[in-house]
Short mmCIF file of C-alpha atoms and ligand atoms in Angstrom, two decimals:
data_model
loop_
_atom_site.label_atom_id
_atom_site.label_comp_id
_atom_site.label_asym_id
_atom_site.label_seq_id
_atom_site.Cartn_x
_atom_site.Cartn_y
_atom_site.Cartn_z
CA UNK A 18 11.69 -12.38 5.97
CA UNK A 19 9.27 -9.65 4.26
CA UNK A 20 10.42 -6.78 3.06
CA UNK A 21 8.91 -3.06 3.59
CA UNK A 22 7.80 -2.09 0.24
CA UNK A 23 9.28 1.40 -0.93
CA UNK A 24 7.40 4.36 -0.30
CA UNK A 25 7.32 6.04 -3.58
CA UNK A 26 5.52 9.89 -3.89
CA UNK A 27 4.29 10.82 -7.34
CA UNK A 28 4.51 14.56 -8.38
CA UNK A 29 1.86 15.28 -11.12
CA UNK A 30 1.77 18.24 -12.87
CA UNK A 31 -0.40 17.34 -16.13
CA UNK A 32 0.78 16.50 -19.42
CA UNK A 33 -0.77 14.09 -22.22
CA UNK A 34 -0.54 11.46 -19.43
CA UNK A 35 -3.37 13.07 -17.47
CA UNK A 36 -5.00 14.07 -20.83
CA UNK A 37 -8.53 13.54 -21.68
CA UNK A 38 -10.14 13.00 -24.94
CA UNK A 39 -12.47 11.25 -27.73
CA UNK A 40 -12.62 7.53 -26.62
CA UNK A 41 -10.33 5.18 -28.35
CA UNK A 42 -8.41 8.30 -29.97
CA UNK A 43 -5.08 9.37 -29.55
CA UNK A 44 -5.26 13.16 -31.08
CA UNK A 45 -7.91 15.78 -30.41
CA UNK A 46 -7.35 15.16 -26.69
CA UNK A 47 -6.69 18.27 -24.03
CA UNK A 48 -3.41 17.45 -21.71
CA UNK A 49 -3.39 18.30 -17.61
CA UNK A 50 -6.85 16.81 -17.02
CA UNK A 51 -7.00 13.44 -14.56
CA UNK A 52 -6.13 13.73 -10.94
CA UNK A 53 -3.23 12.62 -9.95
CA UNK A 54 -4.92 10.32 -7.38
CA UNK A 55 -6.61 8.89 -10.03
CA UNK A 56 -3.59 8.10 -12.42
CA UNK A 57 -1.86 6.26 -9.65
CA UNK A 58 -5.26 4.52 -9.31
CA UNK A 59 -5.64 3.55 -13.14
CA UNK A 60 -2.43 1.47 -12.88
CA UNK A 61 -2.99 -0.92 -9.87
CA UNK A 62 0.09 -3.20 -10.69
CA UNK A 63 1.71 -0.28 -9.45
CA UNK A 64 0.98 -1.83 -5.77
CA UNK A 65 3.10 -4.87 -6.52
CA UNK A 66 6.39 -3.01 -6.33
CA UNK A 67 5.67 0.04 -3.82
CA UNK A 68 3.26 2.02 -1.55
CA UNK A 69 2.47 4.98 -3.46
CA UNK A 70 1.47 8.85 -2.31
CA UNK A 71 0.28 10.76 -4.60
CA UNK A 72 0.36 14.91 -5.13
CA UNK A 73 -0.72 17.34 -7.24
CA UNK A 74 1.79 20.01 -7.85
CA UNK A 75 -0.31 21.60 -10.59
CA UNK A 76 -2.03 20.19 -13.99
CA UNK A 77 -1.56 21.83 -16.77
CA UNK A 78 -0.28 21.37 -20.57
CA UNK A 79 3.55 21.26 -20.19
CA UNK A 80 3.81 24.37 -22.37
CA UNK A 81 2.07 26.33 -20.15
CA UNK A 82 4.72 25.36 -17.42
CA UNK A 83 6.42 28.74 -15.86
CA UNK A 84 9.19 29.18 -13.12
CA UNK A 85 6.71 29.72 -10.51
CA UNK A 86 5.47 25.96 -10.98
CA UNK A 87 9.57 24.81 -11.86
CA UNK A 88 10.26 26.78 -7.96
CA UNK A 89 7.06 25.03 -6.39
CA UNK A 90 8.25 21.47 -7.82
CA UNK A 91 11.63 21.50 -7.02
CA UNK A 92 10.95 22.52 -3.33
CA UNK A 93 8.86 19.86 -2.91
CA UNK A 94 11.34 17.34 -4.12
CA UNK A 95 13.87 18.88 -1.71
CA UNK A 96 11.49 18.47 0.91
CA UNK A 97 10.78 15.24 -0.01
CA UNK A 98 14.16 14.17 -0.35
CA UNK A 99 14.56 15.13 3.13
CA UNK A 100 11.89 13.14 3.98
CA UNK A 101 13.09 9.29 5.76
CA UNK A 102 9.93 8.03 5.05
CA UNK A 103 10.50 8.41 1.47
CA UNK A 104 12.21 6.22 -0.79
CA UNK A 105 11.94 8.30 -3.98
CA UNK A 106 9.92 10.25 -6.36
CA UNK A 107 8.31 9.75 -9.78
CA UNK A 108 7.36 13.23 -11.59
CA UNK A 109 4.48 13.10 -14.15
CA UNK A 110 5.14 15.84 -16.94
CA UNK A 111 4.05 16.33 -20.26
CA UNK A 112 6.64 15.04 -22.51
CA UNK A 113 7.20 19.15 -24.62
CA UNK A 114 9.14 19.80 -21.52
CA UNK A 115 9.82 17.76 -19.69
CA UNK A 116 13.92 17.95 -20.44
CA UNK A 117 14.06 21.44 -19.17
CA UNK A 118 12.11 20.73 -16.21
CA UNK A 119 13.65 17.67 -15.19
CA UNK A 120 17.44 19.44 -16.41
CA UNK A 121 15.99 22.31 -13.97
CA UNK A 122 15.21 20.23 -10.82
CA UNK A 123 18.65 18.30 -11.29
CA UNK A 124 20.57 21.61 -10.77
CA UNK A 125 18.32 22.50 -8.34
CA UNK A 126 17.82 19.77 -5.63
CA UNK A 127 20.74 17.68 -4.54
CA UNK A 128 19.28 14.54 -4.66
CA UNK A 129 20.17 11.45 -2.69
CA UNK A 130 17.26 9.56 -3.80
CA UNK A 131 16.37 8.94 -7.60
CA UNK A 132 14.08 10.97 -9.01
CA UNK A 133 11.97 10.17 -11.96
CA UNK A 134 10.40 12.18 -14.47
CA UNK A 135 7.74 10.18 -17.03
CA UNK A 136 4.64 10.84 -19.32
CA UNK A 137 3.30 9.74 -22.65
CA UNK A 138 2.47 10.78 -25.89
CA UNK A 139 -1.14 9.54 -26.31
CA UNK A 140 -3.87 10.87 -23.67
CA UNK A 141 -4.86 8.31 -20.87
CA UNK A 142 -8.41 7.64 -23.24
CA UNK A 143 -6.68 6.32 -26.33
CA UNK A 144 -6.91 2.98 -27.54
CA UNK A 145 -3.30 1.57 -26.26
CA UNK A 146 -2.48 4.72 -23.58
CA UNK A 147 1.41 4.36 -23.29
CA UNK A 148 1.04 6.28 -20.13
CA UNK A 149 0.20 2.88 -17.69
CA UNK A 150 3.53 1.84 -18.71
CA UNK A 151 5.45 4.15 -18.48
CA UNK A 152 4.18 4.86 -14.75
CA UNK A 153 4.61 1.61 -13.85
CA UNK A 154 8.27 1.60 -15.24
CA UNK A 155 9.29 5.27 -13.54
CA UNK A 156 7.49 4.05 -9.87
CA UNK A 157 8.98 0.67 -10.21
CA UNK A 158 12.61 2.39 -11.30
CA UNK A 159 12.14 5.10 -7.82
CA UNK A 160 11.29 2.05 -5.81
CA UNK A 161 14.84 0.76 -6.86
CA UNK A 162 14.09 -1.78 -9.68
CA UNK A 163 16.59 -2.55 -12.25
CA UNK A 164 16.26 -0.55 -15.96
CA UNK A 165 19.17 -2.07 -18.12
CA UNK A 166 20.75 -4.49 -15.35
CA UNK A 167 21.37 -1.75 -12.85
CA UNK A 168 19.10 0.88 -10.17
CA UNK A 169 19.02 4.31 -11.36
CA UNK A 170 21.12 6.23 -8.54
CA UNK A 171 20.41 9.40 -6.83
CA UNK A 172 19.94 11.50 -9.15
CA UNK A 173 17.53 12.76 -11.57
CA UNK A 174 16.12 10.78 -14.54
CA UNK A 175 13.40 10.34 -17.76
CA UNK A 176 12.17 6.78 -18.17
CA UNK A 177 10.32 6.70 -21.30
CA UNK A 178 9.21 3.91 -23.23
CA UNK A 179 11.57 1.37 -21.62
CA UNK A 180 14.52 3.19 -21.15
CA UNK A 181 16.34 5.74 -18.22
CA UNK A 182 17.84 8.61 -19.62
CA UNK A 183 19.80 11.55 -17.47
CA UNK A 184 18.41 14.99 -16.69
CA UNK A 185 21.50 16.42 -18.56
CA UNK A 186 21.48 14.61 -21.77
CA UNK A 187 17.62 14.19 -22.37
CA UNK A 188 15.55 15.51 -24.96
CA UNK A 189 12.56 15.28 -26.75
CA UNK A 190 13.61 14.11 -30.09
CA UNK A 191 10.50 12.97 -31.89
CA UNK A 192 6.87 14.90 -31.62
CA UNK A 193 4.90 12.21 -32.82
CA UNK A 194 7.00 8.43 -32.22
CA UNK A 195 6.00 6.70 -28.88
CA UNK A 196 9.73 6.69 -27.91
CA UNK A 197 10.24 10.41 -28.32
CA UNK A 198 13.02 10.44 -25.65
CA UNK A 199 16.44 10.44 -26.06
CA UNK A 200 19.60 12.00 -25.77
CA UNK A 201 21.68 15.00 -26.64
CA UNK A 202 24.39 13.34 -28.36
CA UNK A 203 25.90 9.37 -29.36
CA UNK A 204 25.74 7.22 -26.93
CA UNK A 205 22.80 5.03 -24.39
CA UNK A 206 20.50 7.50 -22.46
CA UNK A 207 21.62 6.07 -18.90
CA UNK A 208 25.84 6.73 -18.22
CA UNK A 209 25.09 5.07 -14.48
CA UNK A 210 29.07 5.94 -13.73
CA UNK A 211 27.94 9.83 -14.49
CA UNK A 212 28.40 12.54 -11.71
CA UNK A 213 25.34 14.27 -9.96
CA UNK A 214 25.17 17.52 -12.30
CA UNK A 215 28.43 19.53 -11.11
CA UNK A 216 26.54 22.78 -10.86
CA UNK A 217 24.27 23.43 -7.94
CA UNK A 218 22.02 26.90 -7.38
CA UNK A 219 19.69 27.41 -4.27
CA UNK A 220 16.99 28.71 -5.33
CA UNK A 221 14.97 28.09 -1.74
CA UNK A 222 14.90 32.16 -1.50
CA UNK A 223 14.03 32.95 -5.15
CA UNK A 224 10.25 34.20 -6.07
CA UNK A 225 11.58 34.19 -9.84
CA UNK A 226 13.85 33.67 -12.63
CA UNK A 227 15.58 35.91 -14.57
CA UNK A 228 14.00 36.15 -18.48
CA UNK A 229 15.84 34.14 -20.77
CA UNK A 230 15.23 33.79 -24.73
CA UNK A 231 16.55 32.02 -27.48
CA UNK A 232 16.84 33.39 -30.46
CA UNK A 233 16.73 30.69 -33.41
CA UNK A 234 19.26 31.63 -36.70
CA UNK A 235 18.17 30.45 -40.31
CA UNK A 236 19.25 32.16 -43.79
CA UNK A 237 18.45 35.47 -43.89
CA UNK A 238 16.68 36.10 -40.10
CA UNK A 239 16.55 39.53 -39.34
CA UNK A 240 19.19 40.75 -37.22
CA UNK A 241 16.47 42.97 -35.48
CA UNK A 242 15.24 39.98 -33.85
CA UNK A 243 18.20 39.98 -31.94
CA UNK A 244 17.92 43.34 -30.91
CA UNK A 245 14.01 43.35 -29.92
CA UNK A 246 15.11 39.71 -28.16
CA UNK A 247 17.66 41.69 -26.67
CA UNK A 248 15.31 44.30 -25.08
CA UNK A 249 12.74 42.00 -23.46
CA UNK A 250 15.55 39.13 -21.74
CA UNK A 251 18.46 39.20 -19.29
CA UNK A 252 20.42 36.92 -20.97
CA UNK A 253 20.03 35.59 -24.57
CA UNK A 254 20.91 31.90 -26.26
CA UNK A 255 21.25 32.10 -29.68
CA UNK A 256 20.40 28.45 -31.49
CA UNK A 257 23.03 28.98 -34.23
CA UNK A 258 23.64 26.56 -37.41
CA UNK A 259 25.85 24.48 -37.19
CA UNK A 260 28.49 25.04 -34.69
CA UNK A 261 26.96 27.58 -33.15
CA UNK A 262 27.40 30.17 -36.18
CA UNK A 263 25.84 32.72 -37.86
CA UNK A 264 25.47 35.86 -40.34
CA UNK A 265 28.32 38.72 -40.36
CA UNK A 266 25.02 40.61 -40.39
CA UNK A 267 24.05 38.92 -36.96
CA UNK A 268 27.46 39.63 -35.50
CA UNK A 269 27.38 42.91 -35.97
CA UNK A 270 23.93 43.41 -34.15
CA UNK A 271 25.25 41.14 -31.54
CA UNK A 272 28.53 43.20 -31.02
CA UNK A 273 26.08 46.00 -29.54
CA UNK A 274 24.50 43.76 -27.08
CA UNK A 275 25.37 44.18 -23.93
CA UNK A 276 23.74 41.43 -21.56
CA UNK A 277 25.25 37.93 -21.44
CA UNK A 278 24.66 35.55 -24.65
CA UNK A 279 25.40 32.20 -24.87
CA UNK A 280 25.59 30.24 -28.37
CA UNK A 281 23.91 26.92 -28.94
CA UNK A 282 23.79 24.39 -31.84
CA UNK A 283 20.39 24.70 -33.67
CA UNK A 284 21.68 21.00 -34.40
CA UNK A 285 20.78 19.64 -31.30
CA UNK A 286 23.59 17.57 -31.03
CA UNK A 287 27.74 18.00 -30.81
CA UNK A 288 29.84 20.38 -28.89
CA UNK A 289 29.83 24.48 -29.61
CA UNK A 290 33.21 25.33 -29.75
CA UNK A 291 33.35 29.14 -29.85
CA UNK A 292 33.88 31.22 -32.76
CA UNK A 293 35.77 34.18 -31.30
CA UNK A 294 35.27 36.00 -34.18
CA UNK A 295 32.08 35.63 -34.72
CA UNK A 296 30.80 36.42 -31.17
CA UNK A 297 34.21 37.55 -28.88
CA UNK A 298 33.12 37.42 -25.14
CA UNK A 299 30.40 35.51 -25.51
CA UNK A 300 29.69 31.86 -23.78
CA UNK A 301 29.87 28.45 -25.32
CA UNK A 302 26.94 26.21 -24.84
CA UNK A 303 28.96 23.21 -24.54
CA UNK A 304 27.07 20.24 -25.34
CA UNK A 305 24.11 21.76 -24.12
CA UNK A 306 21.13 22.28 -26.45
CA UNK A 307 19.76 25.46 -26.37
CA UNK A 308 16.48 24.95 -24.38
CA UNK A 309 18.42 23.59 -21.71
CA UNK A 310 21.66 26.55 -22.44
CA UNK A 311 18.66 28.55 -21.50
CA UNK A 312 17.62 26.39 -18.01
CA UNK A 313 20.95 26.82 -17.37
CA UNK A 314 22.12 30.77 -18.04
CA UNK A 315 18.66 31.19 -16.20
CA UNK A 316 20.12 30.07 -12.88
CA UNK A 317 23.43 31.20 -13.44
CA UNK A 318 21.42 34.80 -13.71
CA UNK A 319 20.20 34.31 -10.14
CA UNK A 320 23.53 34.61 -8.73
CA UNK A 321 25.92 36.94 -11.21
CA UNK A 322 25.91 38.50 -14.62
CA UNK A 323 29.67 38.15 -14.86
CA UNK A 324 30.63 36.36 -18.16
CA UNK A 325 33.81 34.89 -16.47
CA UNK A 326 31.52 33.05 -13.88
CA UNK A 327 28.89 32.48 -16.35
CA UNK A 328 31.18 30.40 -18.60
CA UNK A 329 32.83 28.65 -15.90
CA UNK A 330 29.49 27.45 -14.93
CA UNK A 331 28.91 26.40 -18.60
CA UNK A 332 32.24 24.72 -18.68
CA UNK A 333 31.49 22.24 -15.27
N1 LIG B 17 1.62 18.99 -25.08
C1 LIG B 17 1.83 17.87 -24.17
C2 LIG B 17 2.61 18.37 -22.98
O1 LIG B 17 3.80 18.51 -23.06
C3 LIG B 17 2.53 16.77 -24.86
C4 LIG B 17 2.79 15.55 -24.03
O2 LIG B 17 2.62 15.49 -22.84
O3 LIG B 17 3.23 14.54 -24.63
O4 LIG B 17 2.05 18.62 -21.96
#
């Protein structure tokens, strides 16, 4: 008995995979360049394991991504998840950032198909492009293929350089290795057992998102930077050392601030525990770095600027 092959849709939206550059070179190169059309074509084992579609979302240098493009791309995977003659979905992204975009879209969409984000770090005309196989490995992992002994389930994912890692706990931890991927904390990248992401905005209505910044703490910073940060956002994370801390001169700035701020490790890594004296009232990133402490106070702007609710949401 044969088997329909899964119908698999790629989403690209640029990135070094789609980059373009000096033959045989893996720097110098500009990102966001090859059709998507054309990367699906550049990989032809890809037709072994499923019947691709590809789509342009937009192609562009993952930096230069903006909440316009993170609305457009997570209505099209809802609309594609919706859709029965999908099986899943395979995002191409530029690896910068690709954690808050795929972190986004898995608050975003409620998926019950997987969704996979992938890219590379050397452009699609270097010598040994890691882009082919990391494709290859996302498609193959949408169409239902085992990563690590088991199927990635329905929910959203980065396979890079071998491995599945969640939406949640993903980040870009290298900016130069060819595994640059991994996660927020100890642990292996994929917990399979893991919830879909407990916190769930619709955002089918929104045109924009509310202004977020993060504000990074070293040894002597000036406090003003809060202030002017302060001025120009609707909600602030502050990427504090250590556990989330910082100057008495800082917290007395802050104390005048009156829109919500959430404190982050400039660690990366651990859980923020906060220091009530240092910032009373203000929200705990969790275990949440603070790129994604920003993804996430973002959304929870959309709907209230109560701290109460605000935390809560952190908390889930
Ligand atoms: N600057 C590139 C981007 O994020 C880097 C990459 O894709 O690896 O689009």
């Amino acid at each position: 008995m044969s088997m329909r092959k899964k119908h698999v849709v790629v989403l690209a939206t640029g990135g070094t995979i789609a980059g373009i550059g000096k033959p045989g070179s893996d720097t110098g190169y500009v990102p966001g360049q090859i059709a998507a059309e054309d990367l699906v074509k550049s990989v032809p084992e890809i037709s072994n394991y499923a019947e691709v579609s590809a789509e342009q979302v937009c192609n562009v240098n993952s930096d230069d991504m903006t909440d316009a493009l993170w609305l457009k791309l997570s209505r099209r995977i809802a609309e594609l998840e919706a859709d029965d003659s999908v099986d899943g979905i395979v995002v191409t992204h530029g690896t910068d950032t690709m954690d808050e975009t795929a972190f986004f879209v898995s608050l975003t969409v409620r998926c019950e198909k997987a969704v996979i984000f992938t890219g590379s770090m050397k452009p699609a005309t270097a010598k040994n492009p890691d882009g082919p196989a990391n494709l290859l490995g996302a498609v193959r992992a949408a169409a239902g293929f085992a990563v690590d002994d088991d199927p990635p389930a329905n929910k959203v994912w980065v396979y890079f350089a071998g491995e599945l890692f969640d939406a949640r706990r993903v980040q870009k931890c290298d900016a130069s290795a060819l595994n640059a991927m991994g996660v927020d904390g100890p642990g292996v990248g994929a917990d399979w057992n893991a919830p879909q992401e407990p916190n769930y905005f619709d955002v089918s209505r929104c045109e924009s998102l509310p202004r977020v910044n993060v504000v990074y703490f070293t040894v002597d910073a000036n406090p003003k930077i809060l202030e002017y940060a302060a001025c120009v956002s609707d909600g602030l994370v502050i990427a504090g050392a250590g556990s989330g801390e910082f100057s008495k001169e800082w917290a007395s700035v802050l104390e005048k601030i009156d829109i919500p701020v959430v404190i982050a490790s400039r660690t990366h890594h651990g859980n923020v525990t906060l220091n009530e004296t240092l910032a009373p009232g203000r929200i705990s990133a969790g275990t949440l770095p603070p790129q994604k402490a920003a993804v996430l106070l973002r959304l929870a702007l959309v709907t209230t600027s109560k701290v109460s609710e605000i935390r809560r949401m952190f908390s889930a």
